Coordinates of C-alpha atoms (C1' of nucleotides) in Angstrom, one line a residue:
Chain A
X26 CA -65.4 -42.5 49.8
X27 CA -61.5 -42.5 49.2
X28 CA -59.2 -42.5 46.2
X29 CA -60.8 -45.4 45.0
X30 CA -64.3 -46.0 43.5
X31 CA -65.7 -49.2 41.6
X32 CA -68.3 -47.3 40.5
X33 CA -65.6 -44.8 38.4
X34 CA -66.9 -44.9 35.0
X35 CA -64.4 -45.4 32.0
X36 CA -65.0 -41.8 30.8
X37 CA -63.6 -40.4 33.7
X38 CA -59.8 -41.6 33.2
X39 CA -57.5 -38.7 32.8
X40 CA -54.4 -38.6 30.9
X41 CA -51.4 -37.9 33.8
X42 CA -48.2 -35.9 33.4
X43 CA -46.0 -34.6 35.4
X44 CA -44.2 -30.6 33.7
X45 CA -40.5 -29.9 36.0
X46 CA -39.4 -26.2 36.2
X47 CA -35.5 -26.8 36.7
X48 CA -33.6 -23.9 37.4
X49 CA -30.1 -23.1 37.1
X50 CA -27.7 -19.8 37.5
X51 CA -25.9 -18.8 34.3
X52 CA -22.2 -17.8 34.3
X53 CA -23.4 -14.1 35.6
X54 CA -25.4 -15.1 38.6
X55 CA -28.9 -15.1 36.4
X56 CA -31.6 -17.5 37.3
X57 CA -32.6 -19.8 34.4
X58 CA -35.1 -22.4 33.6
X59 CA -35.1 -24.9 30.9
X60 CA -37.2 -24.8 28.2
X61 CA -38.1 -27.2 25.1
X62 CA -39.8 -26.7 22.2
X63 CA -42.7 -28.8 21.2
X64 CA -42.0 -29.8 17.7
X65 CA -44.6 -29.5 14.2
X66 CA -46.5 -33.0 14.5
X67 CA -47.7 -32.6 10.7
X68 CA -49.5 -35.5 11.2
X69 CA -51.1 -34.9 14.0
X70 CA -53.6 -31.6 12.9
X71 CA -55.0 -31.4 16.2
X72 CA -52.2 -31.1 18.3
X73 CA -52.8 -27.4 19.6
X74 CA -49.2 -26.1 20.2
X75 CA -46.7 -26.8 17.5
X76 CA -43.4 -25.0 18.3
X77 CA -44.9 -23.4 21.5
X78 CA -42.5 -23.7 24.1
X79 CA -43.3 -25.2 27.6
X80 CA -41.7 -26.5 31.1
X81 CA -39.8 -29.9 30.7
X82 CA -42.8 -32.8 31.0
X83 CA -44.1 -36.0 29.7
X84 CA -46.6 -38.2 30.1
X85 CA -46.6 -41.1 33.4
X86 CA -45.9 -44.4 32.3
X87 CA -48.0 -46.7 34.7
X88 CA -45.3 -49.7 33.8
X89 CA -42.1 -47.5 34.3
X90 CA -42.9 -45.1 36.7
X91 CA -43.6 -46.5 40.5
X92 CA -44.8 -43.1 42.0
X93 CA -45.1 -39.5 40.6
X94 CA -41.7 -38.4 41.9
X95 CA -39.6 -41.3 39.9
X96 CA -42.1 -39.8 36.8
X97 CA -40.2 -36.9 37.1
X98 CA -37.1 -38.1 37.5
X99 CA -37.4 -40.4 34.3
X100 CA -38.8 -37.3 32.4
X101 CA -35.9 -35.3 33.7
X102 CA -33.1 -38.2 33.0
X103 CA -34.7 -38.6 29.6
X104 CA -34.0 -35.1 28.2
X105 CA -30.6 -33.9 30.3
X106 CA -29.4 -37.6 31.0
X107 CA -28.8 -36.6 34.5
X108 CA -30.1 -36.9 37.9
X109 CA -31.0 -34.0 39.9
X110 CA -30.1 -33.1 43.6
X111 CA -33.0 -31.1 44.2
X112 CA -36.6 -31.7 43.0
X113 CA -39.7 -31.2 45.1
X114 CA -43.6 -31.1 44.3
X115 CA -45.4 -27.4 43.3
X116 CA -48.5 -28.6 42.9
X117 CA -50.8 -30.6 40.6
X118 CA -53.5 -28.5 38.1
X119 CA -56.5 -30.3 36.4
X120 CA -59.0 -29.1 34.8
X121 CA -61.1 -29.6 31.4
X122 CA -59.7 -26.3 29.3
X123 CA -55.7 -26.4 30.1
X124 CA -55.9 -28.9 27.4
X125 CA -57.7 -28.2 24.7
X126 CA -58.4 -31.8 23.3
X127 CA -60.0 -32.7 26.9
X128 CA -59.4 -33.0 30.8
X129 CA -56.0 -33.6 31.8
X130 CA -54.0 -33.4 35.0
X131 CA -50.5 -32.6 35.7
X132 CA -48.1 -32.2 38.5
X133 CA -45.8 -29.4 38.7
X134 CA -42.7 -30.0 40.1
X135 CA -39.5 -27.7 40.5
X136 CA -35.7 -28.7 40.4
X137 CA -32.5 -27.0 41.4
X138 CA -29.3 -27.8 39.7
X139 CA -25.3 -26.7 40.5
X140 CA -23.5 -24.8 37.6
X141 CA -21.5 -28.8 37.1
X142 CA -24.8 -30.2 36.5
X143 CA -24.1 -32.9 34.0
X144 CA -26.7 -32.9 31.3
X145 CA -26.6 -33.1 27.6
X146 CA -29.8 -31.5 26.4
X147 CA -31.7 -34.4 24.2
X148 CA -34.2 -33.1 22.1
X149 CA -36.0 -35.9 20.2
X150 CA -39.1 -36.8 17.7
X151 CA -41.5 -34.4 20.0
X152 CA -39.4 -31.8 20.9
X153 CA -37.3 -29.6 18.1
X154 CA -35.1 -27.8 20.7
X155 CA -34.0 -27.7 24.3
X156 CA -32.8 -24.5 25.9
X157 CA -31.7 -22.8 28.7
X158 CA -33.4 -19.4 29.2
X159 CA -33.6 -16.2 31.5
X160 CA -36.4 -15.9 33.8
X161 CA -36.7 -12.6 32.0
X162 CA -37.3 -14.3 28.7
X163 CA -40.2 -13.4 26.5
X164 CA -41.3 -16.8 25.6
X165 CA -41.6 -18.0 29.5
X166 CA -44.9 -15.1 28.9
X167 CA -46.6 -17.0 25.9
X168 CA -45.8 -21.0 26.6
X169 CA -48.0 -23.9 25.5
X170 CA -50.8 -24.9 27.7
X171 CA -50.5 -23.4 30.9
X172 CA -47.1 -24.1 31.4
X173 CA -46.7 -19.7 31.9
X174 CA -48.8 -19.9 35.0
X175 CA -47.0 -23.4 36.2
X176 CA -43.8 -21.6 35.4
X177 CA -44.8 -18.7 37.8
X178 CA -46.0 -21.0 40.2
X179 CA -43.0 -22.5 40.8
X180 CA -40.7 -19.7 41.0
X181 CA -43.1 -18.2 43.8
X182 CA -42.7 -21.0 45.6
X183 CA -38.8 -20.8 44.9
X184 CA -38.8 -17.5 45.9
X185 CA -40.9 -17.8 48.9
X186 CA -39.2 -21.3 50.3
X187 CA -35.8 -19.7 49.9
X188 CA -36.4 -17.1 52.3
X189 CA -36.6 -19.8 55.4
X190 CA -34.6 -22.6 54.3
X191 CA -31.1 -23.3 52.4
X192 CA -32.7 -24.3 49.3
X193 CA -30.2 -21.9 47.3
X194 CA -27.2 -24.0 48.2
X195 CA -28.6 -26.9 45.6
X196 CA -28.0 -24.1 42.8
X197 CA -24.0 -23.8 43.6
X198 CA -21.3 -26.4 43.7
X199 CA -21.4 -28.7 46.9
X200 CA -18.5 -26.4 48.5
X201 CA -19.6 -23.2 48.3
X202 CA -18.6 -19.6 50.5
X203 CA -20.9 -17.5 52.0
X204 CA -20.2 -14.8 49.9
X205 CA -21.2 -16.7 47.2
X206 CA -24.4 -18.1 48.6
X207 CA -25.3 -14.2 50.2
X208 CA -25.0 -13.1 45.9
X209 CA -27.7 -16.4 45.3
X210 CA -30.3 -15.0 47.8
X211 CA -29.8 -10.9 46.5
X212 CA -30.2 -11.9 43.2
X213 CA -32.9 -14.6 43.1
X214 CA -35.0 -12.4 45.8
X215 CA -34.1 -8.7 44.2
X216 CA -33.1 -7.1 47.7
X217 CA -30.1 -6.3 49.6
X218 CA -29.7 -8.4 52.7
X219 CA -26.5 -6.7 55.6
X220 CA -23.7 -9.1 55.2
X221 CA -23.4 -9.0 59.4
X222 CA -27.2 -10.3 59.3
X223 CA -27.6 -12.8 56.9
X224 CA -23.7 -14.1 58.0
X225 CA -25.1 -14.7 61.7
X226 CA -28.5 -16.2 61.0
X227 CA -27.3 -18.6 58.4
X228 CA -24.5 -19.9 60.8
X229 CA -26.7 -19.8 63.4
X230 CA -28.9 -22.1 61.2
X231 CA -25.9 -24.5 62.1
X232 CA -27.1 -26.6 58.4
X233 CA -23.7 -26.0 57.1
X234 CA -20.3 -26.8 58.0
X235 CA -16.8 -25.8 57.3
X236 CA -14.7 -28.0 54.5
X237 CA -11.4 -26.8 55.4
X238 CA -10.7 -25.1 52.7
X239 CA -10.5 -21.8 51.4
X240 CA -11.5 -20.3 48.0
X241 CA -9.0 -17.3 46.0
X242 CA -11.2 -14.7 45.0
X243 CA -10.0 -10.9 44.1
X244 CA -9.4 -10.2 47.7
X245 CA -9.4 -12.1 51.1
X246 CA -9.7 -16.1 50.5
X247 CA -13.4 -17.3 51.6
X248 CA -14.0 -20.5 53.6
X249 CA -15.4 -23.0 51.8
X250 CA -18.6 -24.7 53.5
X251 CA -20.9 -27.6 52.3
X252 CA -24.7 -28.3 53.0
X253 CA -24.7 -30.9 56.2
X254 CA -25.7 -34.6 55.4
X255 CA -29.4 -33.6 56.6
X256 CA -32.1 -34.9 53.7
X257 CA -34.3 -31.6 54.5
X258 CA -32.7 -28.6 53.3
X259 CA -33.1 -26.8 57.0
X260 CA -35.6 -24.4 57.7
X261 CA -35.2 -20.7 59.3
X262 CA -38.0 -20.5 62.3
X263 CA -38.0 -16.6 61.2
X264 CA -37.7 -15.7 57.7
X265 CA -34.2 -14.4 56.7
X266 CA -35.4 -11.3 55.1
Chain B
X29 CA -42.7 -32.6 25.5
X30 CA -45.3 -31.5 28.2
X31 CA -48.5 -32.8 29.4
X32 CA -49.8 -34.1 26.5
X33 CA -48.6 -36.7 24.4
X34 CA -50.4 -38.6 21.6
X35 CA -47.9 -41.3 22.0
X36 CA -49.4 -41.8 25.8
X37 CA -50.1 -45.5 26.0
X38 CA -53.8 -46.3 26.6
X39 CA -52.9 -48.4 29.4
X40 CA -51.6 -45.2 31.1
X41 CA -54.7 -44.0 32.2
X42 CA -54.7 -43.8 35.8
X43 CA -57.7 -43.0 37.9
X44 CA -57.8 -39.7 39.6
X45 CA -59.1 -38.4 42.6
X46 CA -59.6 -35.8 45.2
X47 CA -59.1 -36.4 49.1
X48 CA -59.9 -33.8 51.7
X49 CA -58.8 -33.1 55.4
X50 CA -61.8 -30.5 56.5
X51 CA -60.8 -29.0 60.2
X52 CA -63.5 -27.7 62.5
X53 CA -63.2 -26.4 66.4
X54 CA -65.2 -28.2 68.6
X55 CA -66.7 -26.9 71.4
X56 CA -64.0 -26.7 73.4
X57 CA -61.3 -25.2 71.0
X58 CA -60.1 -28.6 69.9
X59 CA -59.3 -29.1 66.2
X60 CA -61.4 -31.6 64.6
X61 CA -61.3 -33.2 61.0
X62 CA -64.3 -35.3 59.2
X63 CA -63.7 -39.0 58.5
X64 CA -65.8 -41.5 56.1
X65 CA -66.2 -44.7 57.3
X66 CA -65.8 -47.0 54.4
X67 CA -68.6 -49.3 53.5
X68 CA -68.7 -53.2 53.5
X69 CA -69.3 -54.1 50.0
X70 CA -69.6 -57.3 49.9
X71 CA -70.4 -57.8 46.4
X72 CA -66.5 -56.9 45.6
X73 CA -64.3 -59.3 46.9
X74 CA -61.7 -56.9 46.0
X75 CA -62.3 -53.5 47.8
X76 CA -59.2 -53.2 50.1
X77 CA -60.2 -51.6 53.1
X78 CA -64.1 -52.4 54.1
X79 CA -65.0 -50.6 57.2
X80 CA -62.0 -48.7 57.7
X81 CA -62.1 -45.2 57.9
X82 CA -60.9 -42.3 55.5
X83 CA -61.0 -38.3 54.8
X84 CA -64.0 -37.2 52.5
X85 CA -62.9 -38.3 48.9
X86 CA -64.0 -39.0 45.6
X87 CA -63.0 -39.9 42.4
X88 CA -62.8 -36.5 39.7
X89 CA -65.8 -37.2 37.4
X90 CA -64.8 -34.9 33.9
X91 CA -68.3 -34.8 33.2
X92 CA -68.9 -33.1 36.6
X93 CA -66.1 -31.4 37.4
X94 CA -64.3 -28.2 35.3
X95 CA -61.2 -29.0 37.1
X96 CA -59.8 -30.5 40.7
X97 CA -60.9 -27.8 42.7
X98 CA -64.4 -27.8 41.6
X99 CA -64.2 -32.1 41.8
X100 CA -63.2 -30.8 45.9
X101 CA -65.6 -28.7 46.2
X102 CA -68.5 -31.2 44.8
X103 CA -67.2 -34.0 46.9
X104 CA -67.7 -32.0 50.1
X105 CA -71.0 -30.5 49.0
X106 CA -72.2 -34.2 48.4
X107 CA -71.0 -35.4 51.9
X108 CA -71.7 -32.2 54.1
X109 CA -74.3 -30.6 52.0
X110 CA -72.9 -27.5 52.6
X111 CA -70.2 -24.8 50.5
X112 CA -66.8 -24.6 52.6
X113 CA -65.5 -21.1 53.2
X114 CA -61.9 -21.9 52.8
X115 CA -60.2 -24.5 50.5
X116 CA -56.6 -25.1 49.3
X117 CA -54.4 -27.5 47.4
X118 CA -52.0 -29.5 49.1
X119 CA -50.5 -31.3 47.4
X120 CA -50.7 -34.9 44.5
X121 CA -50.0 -38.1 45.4
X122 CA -49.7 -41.0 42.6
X123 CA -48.0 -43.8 42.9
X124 CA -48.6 -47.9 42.1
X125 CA -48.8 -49.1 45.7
X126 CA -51.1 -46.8 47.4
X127 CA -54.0 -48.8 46.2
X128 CA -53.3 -52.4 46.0
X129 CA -55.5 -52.8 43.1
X130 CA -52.8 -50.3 41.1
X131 CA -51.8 -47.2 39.8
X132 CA -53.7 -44.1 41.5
X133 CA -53.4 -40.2 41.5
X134 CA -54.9 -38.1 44.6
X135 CA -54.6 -34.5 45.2
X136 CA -55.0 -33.8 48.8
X137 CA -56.9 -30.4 49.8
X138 CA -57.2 -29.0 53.0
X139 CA -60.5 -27.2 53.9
X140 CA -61.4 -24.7 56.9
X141 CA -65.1 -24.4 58.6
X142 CA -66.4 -22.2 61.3
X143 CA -68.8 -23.0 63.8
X144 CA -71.9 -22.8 61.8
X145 CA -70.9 -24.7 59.1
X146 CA -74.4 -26.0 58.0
X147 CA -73.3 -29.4 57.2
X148 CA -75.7 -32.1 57.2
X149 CA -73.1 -35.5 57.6
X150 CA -74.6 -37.3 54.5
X151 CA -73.6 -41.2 54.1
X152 CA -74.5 -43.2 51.2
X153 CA -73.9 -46.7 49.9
X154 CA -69.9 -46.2 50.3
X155 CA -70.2 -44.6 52.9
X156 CA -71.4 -46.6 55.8
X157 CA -70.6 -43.7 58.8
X158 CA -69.1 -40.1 58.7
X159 CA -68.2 -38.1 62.1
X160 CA -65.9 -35.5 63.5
X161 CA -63.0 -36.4 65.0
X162 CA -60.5 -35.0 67.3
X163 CA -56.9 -34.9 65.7
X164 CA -55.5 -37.4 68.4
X165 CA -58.0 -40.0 67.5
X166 CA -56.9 -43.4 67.3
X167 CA -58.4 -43.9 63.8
X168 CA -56.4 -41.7 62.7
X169 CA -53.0 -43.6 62.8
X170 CA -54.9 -46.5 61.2
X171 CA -56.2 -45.3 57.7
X172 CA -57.8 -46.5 54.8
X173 CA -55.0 -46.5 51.7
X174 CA -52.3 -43.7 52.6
X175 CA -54.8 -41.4 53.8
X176 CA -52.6 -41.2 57.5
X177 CA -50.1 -39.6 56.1
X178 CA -52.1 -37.5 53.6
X179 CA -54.1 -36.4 57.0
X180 CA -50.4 -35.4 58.6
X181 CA -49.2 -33.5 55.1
X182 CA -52.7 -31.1 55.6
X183 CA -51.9 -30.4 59.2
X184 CA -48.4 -30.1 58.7
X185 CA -49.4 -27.8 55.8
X186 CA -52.1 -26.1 57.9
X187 CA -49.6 -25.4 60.9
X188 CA -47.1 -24.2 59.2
X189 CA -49.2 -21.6 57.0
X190 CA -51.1 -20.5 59.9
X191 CA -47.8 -19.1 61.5
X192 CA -47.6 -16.8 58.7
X193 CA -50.9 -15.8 57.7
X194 CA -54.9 -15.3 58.7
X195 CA -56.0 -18.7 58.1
X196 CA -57.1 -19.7 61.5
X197 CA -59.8 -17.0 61.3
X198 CA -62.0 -19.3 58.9
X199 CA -62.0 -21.6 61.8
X200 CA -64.3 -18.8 63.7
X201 CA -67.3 -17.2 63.0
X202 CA -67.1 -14.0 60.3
X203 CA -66.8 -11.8 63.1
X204 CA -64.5 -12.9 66.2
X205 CA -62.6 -11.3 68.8
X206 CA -59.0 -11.3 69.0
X207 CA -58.6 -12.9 72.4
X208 CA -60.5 -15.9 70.6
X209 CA -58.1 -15.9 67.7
X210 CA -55.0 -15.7 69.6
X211 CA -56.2 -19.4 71.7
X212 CA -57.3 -21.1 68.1
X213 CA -53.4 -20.3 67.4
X214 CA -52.3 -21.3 70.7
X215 CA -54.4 -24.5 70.6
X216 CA -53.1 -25.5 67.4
X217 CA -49.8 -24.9 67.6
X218 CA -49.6 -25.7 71.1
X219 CA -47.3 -22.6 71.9
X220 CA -48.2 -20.0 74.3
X221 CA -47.5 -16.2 72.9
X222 CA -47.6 -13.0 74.6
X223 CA -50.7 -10.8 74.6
X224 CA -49.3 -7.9 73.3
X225 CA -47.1 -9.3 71.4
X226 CA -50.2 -11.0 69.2
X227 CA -52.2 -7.8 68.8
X228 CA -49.4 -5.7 67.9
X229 CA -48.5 -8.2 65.3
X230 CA -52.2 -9.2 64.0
X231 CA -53.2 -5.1 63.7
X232 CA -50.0 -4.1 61.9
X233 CA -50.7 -6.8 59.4
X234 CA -53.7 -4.6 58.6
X235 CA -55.5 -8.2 57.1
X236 CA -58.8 -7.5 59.6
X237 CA -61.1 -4.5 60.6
X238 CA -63.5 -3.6 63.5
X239 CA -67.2 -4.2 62.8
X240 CA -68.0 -1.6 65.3
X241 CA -69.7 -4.4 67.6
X242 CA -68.4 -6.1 71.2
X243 CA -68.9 -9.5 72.3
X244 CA -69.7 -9.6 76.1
X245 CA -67.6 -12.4 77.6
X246 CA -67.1 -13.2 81.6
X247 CA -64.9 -9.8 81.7
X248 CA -64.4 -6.8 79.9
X249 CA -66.5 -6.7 76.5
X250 CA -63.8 -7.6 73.4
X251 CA -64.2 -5.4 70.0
X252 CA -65.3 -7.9 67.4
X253 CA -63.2 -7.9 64.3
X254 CA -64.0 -9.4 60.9
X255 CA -61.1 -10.2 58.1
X256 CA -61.1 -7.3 55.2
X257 CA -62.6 -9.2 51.7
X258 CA -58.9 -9.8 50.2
X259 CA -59.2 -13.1 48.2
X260 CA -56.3 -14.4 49.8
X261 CA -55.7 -14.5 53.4
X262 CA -52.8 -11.9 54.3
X263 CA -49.6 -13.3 55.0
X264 CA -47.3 -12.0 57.9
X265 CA -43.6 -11.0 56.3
X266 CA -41.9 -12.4 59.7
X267 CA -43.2 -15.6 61.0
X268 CA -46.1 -14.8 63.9
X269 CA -44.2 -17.5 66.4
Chain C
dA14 C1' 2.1 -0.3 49.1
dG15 C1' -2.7 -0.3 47.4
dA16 C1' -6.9 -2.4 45.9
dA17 C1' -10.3 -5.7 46.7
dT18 C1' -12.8 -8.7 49.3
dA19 C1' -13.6 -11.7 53.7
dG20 C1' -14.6 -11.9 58.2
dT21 C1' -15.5 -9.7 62.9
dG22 C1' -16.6 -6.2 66.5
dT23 C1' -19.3 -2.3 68.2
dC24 C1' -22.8 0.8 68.5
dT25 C1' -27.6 2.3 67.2
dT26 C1' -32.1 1.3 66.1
dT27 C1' -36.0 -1.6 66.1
dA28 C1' -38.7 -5.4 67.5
dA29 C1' -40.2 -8.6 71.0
dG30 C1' -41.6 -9.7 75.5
dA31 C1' -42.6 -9.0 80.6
dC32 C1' -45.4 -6.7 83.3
dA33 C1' -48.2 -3.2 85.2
dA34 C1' -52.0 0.0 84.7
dT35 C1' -56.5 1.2 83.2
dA36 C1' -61.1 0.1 81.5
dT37 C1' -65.5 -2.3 81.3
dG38 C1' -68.7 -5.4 81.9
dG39 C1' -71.3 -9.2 85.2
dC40 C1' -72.5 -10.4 89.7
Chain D
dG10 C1' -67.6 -3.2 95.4
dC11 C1' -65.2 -7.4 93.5
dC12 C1' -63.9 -10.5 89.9
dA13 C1' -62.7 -11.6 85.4
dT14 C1' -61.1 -10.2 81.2
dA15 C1' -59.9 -6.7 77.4
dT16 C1' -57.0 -3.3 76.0
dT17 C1' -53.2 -0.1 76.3
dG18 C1' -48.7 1.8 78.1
dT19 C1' -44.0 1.4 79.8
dC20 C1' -39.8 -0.6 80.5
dT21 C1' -36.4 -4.4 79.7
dT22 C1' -34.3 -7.5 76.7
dA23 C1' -33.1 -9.4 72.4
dA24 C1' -32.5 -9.1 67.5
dA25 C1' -31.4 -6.5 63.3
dG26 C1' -28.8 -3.4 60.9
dA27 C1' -25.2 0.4 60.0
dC28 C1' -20.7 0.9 59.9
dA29 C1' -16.1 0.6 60.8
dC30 C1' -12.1 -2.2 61.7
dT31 C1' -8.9 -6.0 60.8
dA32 C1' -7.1 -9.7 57.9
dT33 C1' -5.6 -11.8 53.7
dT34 C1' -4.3 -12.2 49.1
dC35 C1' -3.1 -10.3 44.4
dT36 C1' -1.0 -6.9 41.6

DNA sequence: AGAATAGTGTCTTTAAGACAATATGGC
DNA sequence: GCCATATTGTCTTAAAGACACTATTCT
């Protein structure tokens, strides 16, 4: 038996979507996640969340969409009208009662973005508003469907993949200091790492490289460094913290 | 927007399924994983790969199944007969090529059996063989669909866990020594790792407890152990290799 | 000059690993 | 007793962390 099944009956296709939770850092440092808001539908009286909020998602289109992964690029495109660096699969959730009109299926999927991310937030006939919002933020507790437990979901696996890899670098401009990038892992992972330390392993890490140039800051200049042309952001064999 | 969307095109609807990499030890310590071999069918022209072999899989069934992981754990119940002990999401897979017949959405599990898993290897008109097979098999680099490189995501996935947490125990009986868990991680990951060095790490993580009761081997007896009844499987901090 | 921050060097503490010592069974 | 293996203890080496020192820029 396999993926594939002639003896499937009609019944058992499932509606498909894939729901993004993109993070960014606000001015301050904060980690953020965009929200929208799922509009009234009057005349649709069985939709079951008007103006709940939820994750960025949308439905895949069979005829636009060749895999999963350009799904949620489209869906991503279509409401910031931008591509992202980062985005990688969470994982997907089906079952019978996260919808409440039926069985459906979705993939979770999270996305970093740099502070010059260009989007224009897009709301459209579905969605009423589109939002940036704390991770702290009340309605990331009480979102449509099961997009709270996705949304938790995917900041676990932020959290946890950030500890052995150089993910954070995707969430500040391509030249960045190590000062800079040390401030990303503190406040993302709520601890205090010694500058000596995490200096040494992530240069030992050897997955970034010098630019040459220096950032002004209130004191010393920094050196500016960039991410090296690698596609896999590059893991720690030990965890940094 | 999100995972539901009344404006989803009927033609969207993509079949869904579940595909599952289920390791055992052999004998001899070697990792095994269960393949299907596909039937012929020769009443459907059409079925892409007759006779070539698979992981156990199935198509979700919404009557059946409250959601993916129950679709996983039906699937292996109707090829093995038997409840597995240990069973986690891996990740989704949908794309228009991976069948040649069209659009199709998989999620990939991995699942973990000891030695007396009571399986009973059940084929059926699909199915025309199913047998364990060592992870170097030949048939493995030849699979139906994309299931190769779904089979090299679950060890990947199972490798890399099992350096930072308890899994390999479900690969042993309930109660095992720790001489016998240190060689499942030494077989697997194909890394030797010093003796003390192992206990210290595996007691501190405080994820097992003594049963009271020794296993004679051709030496000294070893205390058997047994993992404490957490749901999850207790993760190391610092990576075990 | 003084404040602020970047980057480096040194010493202490802690963890990992090598290796030996002891213990317990089967034969 | 002898062999094989389990388990623990000790010492060495390597990594992590505390802390201080130097360097650079701005005011």
């Amino acid at each position: 038996m396999s993926t594939h099944d002639d003896t499937g009956h009609d019944q058992d296709f499932i509606p498909l979507s894939v729901d993004i939770a993109i993070f960014r850092l606000n001015d301050f440092g904060g980690l953020q996640v965009l929200l929208t808001q799922l509009a009234d539908r009057p005349k649709d009286p069985h939709f079951p969340y008007p103006n709940a909020w939820s994750l960025v998602g949308g439905r895949i289109r069979k005829a636009l969409d060749p895999d999963d992964e350009a799904a949620a690029h489209r869906t991503l495109m279509r409401r910031t009208g931008a591509q992202v660096p980062y985005l990688e699969p969470v994982r997907s959730v089906g079952s019978a009662t996260r919808d409440p009109r039926g069985w459906t299926s979705t993939t979770l999927y999270f996305a970093l973005v740099g502070p010059s991310f260009g989007w224009t937030l897009k709301p459209g006939d579905d969605i009423k508003a589109i939002e940036w919002v704390s991770i702290n933020d009340a309605r990331l507790r009480a979102m449509a469907f099961d997009h709270t437990r996705l949304f938790q979901l995917a900041l676990e696996r932020l959290r946890n993949k950030m500890s052995y890899s150089l993910l954070p670098a995707y969430l500040l401009e391509a030249d960045f200091t190590l000062p800079e990038l040390q401030k990303v892992y503190e406040q993302i992972l709520e601890v205090e790492i010694p500058k000596k330390t995490f200096r040494d392993k992530i240069l030992e890490l050897d997955g970034i490289e010098e630019t040459g140039k220096t950032k002004m800051t209130r004191g010393a200049p920094a050196k500016l460094y960039r991410l090296k042309p690698t596609k896999v952001p590059l893991l720690f064999n030990k965890n940094l913290i």
